[in-house]
Amino acid sequence: MDSIESPRPPRRRVSSLPLPWQFRYCYDGGRKLVTRHAVVFLRTPAQPDGLRVGVVASRKVGGAVRRNRAKRLLRESARALAHRWIDRDMWVVLVAKASIVDRSLIEVRDDIERALIESGVLEAKNIE
């Protein structure tokens, strides 16, 4: 049997930021990008260890169900864009805004993607 290429883009595993000091490190000295549905903090770590993503949704987003949905949307957006990062050693914190709850994954991903491309952190999509 011949293998068939998947129409989906390649997926890259995204490690998490498990420790509170890593989030603070991104907040304090990193770049801040504000989008319609999220705030993105970017920082290159002192010790390169690949792409790491942390996700935050405060109570301003809503109750537990809404916060969890917001975090799922942000995590999946990060996974979908992981293969296009220019700098492979980056810590990223995605903070959900209240407007994210009623949005689809495509809207959230496109919103974050647009901001990252404009800032020069993400490669533009190749349209063939």
PDB file of C-alpha atoms in Angstrom:
ATOM      1  CA  MET A   1       0.000   0.000   0.000  1.00  0.00           C
ATOM      2  CA  ASP A   2       1.138   3.481  -0.801  1.00  0.00           C
ATOM      3  CA  SER A   3       1.028   6.001   1.967  1.00  0.00           C
ATOM      4  CA  ILE A   4      -1.283   8.935   1.421  1.00  0.00           C
ATOM      5  CA  GLU A   5      -0.247  12.354   2.644  1.00  0.00           C
ATOM      6  CA  SER A   6      -2.573  13.886   5.159  1.00  0.00           C
ATOM      7  CA  PRO A   7      -4.259  17.156   4.147  1.00  0.00           C
ATOM      8  CA  ARG A   8      -3.748  18.449   7.682  1.00  0.00           C
ATOM      9  CA  PRO A   9      -0.577  20.403   8.494  1.00  0.00           C
ATOM     10  CA  PRO A  10       2.123  18.548  10.426  1.00  0.00           C
ATOM     11  CA  ARG A  11       1.482  18.490  14.171  1.00  0.00           C
ATOM     12  CA  ARG A  12       4.187  19.289  16.640  1.00  0.00           C
ATOM     13  CA  ARG A  13       4.048  18.385  20.284  1.00  0.00           C
ATOM     14  CA  VAL A  14       3.937  21.460  22.469  1.00  0.00           C
ATOM     15  CA  SER A  15       5.443  21.264  25.940  1.00  0.00           C
ATOM     16  CA  SER A  16       3.811  23.156  28.762  1.00  0.00           C
ATOM     17  CA  LEU A  17       5.056  25.729  31.237  1.00  0.00           C
ATOM     18  CA  PRO A  18       4.423  23.914  34.523  1.00  0.00           C
ATOM     19  CA  LEU A  19       5.899  26.339  37.042  1.00  0.00           C
ATOM     20  CA  PRO A  20       4.563  29.730  38.187  1.00  0.00           C
ATOM     21  CA  TRP A  21       7.986  31.405  37.863  1.00  0.00           C
ATOM     22  CA  GLN A  22       7.990  30.536  34.140  1.00  0.00           C
ATOM     23  CA  PHE A  23       4.739  32.445  33.651  1.00  0.00           C
ATOM     24  CA  ARG A  24       6.105  35.397  35.649  1.00  0.00           C
ATOM     25  CA  TYR A  25       9.297  35.300  33.559  1.00  0.00           C
ATOM     26  CA  CYS A  26       7.205  35.747  30.393  1.00  0.00           C
ATOM     27  CA  TYR A  27       5.001  38.446  31.902  1.00  0.00           C
ATOM     28  CA  ASP A  28       7.852  40.542  33.296  1.00  0.00           C
ATOM     29  CA  GLY A  29      10.368  40.662  30.478  1.00  0.00           C
ATOM     30  CA  GLY A  30       8.645  39.327  27.395  1.00  0.00           C
ATOM     31  CA  ARG A  31       6.881  40.811  24.407  1.00  0.00           C
ATOM     32  CA  LYS A  32       3.159  41.387  24.720  1.00  0.00           C
ATOM     33  CA  LEU A  33       0.761  41.003  21.801  1.00  0.00           C
ATOM     34  CA  VAL A  34      -2.881  41.913  22.278  1.00  0.00           C
ATOM     35  CA  THR A  35      -5.439  40.265  20.009  1.00  0.00           C
ATOM     36  CA  ARG A  36      -9.241  40.312  19.989  1.00  0.00           C
ATOM     37  CA  HIS A  37      -9.609  37.070  21.943  1.00  0.00           C
ATOM     38  CA  ALA A  38      -6.286  36.610  23.765  1.00  0.00           C
ATOM     39  CA  VAL A  39      -3.164  38.286  25.059  1.00  0.00           C
ATOM     40  CA  VAL A  40       0.098  36.614  24.048  1.00  0.00           C
ATOM     41  CA  PHE A  41       3.325  36.940  26.045  1.00  0.00           C
ATOM     42  CA  LEU A  42       6.541  35.778  24.343  1.00  0.00           C
ATOM     43  CA  ARG A  43      10.019  35.371  25.765  1.00  0.00           C
ATOM     44  CA  THR A  44      13.167  33.503  24.831  1.00  0.00           C
ATOM     45  CA  PRO A  45      14.378  31.500  27.850  1.00  0.00           C
ATOM     46  CA  ALA A  46      17.916  31.680  29.191  1.00  0.00           C
ATOM     47  CA  GLN A  47      18.321  27.918  28.689  1.00  0.00           C
ATOM     48  CA  PRO A  48      16.840  26.873  25.299  1.00  0.00           C
ATOM     49  CA  ASP A  49      14.475  23.941  25.754  1.00  0.00           C
ATOM     50  CA  GLY A  50      12.134  24.125  22.782  1.00  0.00           C
ATOM     51  CA  LEU A  51       8.713  25.642  22.361  1.00  0.00           C
ATOM     52  CA  ARG A  52       6.751  25.761  25.621  1.00  0.00           C
ATOM     53  CA  VAL A  53       3.230  27.097  25.958  1.00  0.00           C
ATOM     54  CA  GLY A  54       1.266  28.072  29.054  1.00  0.00           C
ATOM     55  CA  VAL A  55      -2.449  28.827  29.024  1.00  0.00           C
ATOM     56  CA  VAL A  56      -4.397  31.041  31.435  1.00  0.00           C
ATOM     57  CA  ALA A  57      -8.094  31.837  31.772  1.00  0.00           C
ATOM     58  CA  SER A  58      -9.170  33.955  34.734  1.00  0.00           C
ATOM     59  CA  ARG A  59     -12.616  34.162  36.288  1.00  0.00           C
ATOM     60  CA  LYS A  60     -13.320  37.173  34.087  1.00  0.00           C
ATOM     61  CA  VAL A  61     -13.812  34.653  31.270  1.00  0.00           C
ATOM     62  CA  GLY A  62     -16.635  32.945  33.148  1.00  0.00           C
ATOM     63  CA  GLY A  63     -17.347  29.873  35.232  1.00  0.00           C
ATOM     64  CA  ALA A  64     -15.306  26.685  35.216  1.00  0.00           C
ATOM     65  CA  VAL A  65     -16.875  25.299  32.037  1.00  0.00           C
ATOM     66  CA  ARG A  66     -16.226  28.505  30.087  1.00  0.00           C
ATOM     67  CA  ARG A  67     -12.661  28.791  31.411  1.00  0.00           C
ATOM     68  CA  ASN A  68     -11.885  25.198  30.439  1.00  0.00           C
ATOM     69  CA  ARG A  69     -13.294  25.728  26.950  1.00  0.00           C
ATOM     70  CA  ALA A  70     -11.196  28.876  26.568  1.00  0.00           C
ATOM     71  CA  LYS A  71      -8.061  26.989  27.613  1.00  0.00           C
ATOM     72  CA  ARG A  72      -8.828  24.142  25.206  1.00  0.00           C
ATOM     73  CA  LEU A  73      -9.218  26.630  22.348  1.00  0.00           C
ATOM     74  CA  LEU A  74      -5.904  28.294  23.186  1.00  0.00           C
ATOM     75  CA  ARG A  75      -4.039  24.982  23.547  1.00  0.00           C
ATOM     76  CA  GLU A  76      -5.361  23.667  20.236  1.00  0.00           C
ATOM     77  CA  SER A  77      -4.474  26.958  18.520  1.00  0.00           C
ATOM     78  CA  ALA A  78      -0.914  26.665  19.836  1.00  0.00           C
ATOM     79  CA  ARG A  79      -0.669  23.068  18.584  1.00  0.00           C
ATOM     80  CA  ALA A  80      -1.936  24.033  15.135  1.00  0.00           C
ATOM     81  CA  LEU A  81       0.643  26.822  14.797  1.00  0.00           C
ATOM     82  CA  ALA A  82       3.617  25.071  16.432  1.00  0.00           C
ATOM     83  CA  HIS A  83       5.227  23.864  13.201  1.00  0.00           C
ATOM     84  CA  ARG A  84       5.451  27.437  11.832  1.00  0.00           C
ATOM     85  CA  TRP A  85       7.436  29.119  14.642  1.00  0.00           C
ATOM     86  CA  ILE A  86      10.585  30.833  13.401  1.00  0.00           C
ATOM     87  CA  ASP A  87      12.370  30.641  16.774  1.00  0.00           C
ATOM     88  CA  ARG A  88      12.013  27.077  18.051  1.00  0.00           C
ATOM     89  CA  ASP A  89      13.179  28.039  21.551  1.00  0.00           C
ATOM     90  CA  MET A  90      10.415  30.244  22.907  1.00  0.00           C
ATOM     91  CA  TRP A  91       8.174  30.396  25.943  1.00  0.00           C
ATOM     92  CA  VAL A  92       4.648  31.539  25.189  1.00  0.00           C
ATOM     93  CA  VAL A  93       1.822  32.382  27.594  1.00  0.00           C
ATOM     94  CA  LEU A  94      -1.670  32.676  26.120  1.00  0.00           C
ATOM     95  CA  VAL A  95      -4.172  34.543  28.297  1.00  0.00           C
ATOM     96  CA  ALA A  96      -7.842  34.232  27.352  1.00  0.00           C
ATOM     97  CA  LYS A  97     -10.108  37.254  27.095  1.00  0.00           C
ATOM     98  CA  ALA A  98     -13.826  37.091  27.880  1.00  0.00           C
ATOM     99  CA  SER A  99     -14.694  37.337  24.164  1.00  0.00           C
ATOM    100  CA  ILE A 100     -13.133  33.925  23.441  1.00  0.00           C
ATOM    101  CA  VAL A 101     -16.017  31.903  24.899  1.00  0.00           C
ATOM    102  CA  ASP A 102     -18.450  32.357  22.009  1.00  0.00           C
ATOM    103  CA  ARG A 103     -15.850  31.904  19.271  1.00  0.00           C
ATOM    104  CA  SER A 104     -14.904  28.883  17.171  1.00  0.00           C
ATOM    105  CA  LEU A 105     -11.458  27.339  17.074  1.00  0.00           C
ATOM    106  CA  ILE A 106     -10.852  28.736  13.593  1.00  0.00           C
ATOM    107  CA  GLU A 107     -11.623  32.299  14.705  1.00  0.00           C
ATOM    108  CA  VAL A 108      -9.335  32.030  17.740  1.00  0.00           C
ATOM    109  CA  ARG A 109      -6.509  30.408  15.789  1.00  0.00           C
ATOM    110  CA  ASP A 110      -6.720  32.985  12.976  1.00  0.00           C
ATOM    111  CA  ASP A 111      -6.742  35.832  15.499  1.00  0.00           C
ATOM    112  CA  ILE A 112      -3.591  34.573  17.236  1.00  0.00           C
ATOM    113  CA  GLU A 113      -1.951  33.631  13.933  1.00  0.00           C
ATOM    114  CA  ARG A 114      -2.463  37.127  12.496  1.00  0.00           C
ATOM    115  CA  ALA A 115      -0.839  38.790  15.521  1.00  0.00           C
ATOM    116  CA  LEU A 116       2.130  36.399  15.528  1.00  0.00           C
ATOM    117  CA  ILE A 117       2.772  36.855  11.793  1.00  0.00           C
ATOM    118  CA  GLU A 118       2.611  40.655  12.116  1.00  0.00           C
ATOM    119  CA  SER A 119       5.128  40.545  14.953  1.00  0.00           C
ATOM    120  CA  GLY A 120       7.513  38.382  12.900  1.00  0.00           C
ATOM    121  CA  VAL A 121       7.447  35.375  15.204  1.00  0.00           C
ATOM    122  CA  LEU A 122       5.479  33.050  12.936  1.00  0.00           C
ATOM    123  CA  GLU A 123       6.112  32.130   9.308  1.00  0.00           C
ATOM    124  CA  ALA A 124       3.423  33.239   6.888  1.00  0.00           C
ATOM    125  CA  LYS A 125       1.295  30.476   5.425  1.00  0.00           C
ATOM    126  CA  ASN A 126       2.401  29.186   2.030  1.00  0.00           C
ATOM    127  CA  ILE A 127      -0.522  29.460  -0.377  1.00  0.00           C
ATOM    128  CA  GLU A 128      -0.042  27.181  -3.376  1.00  0.00           C
TER     129      GLU A 128
END
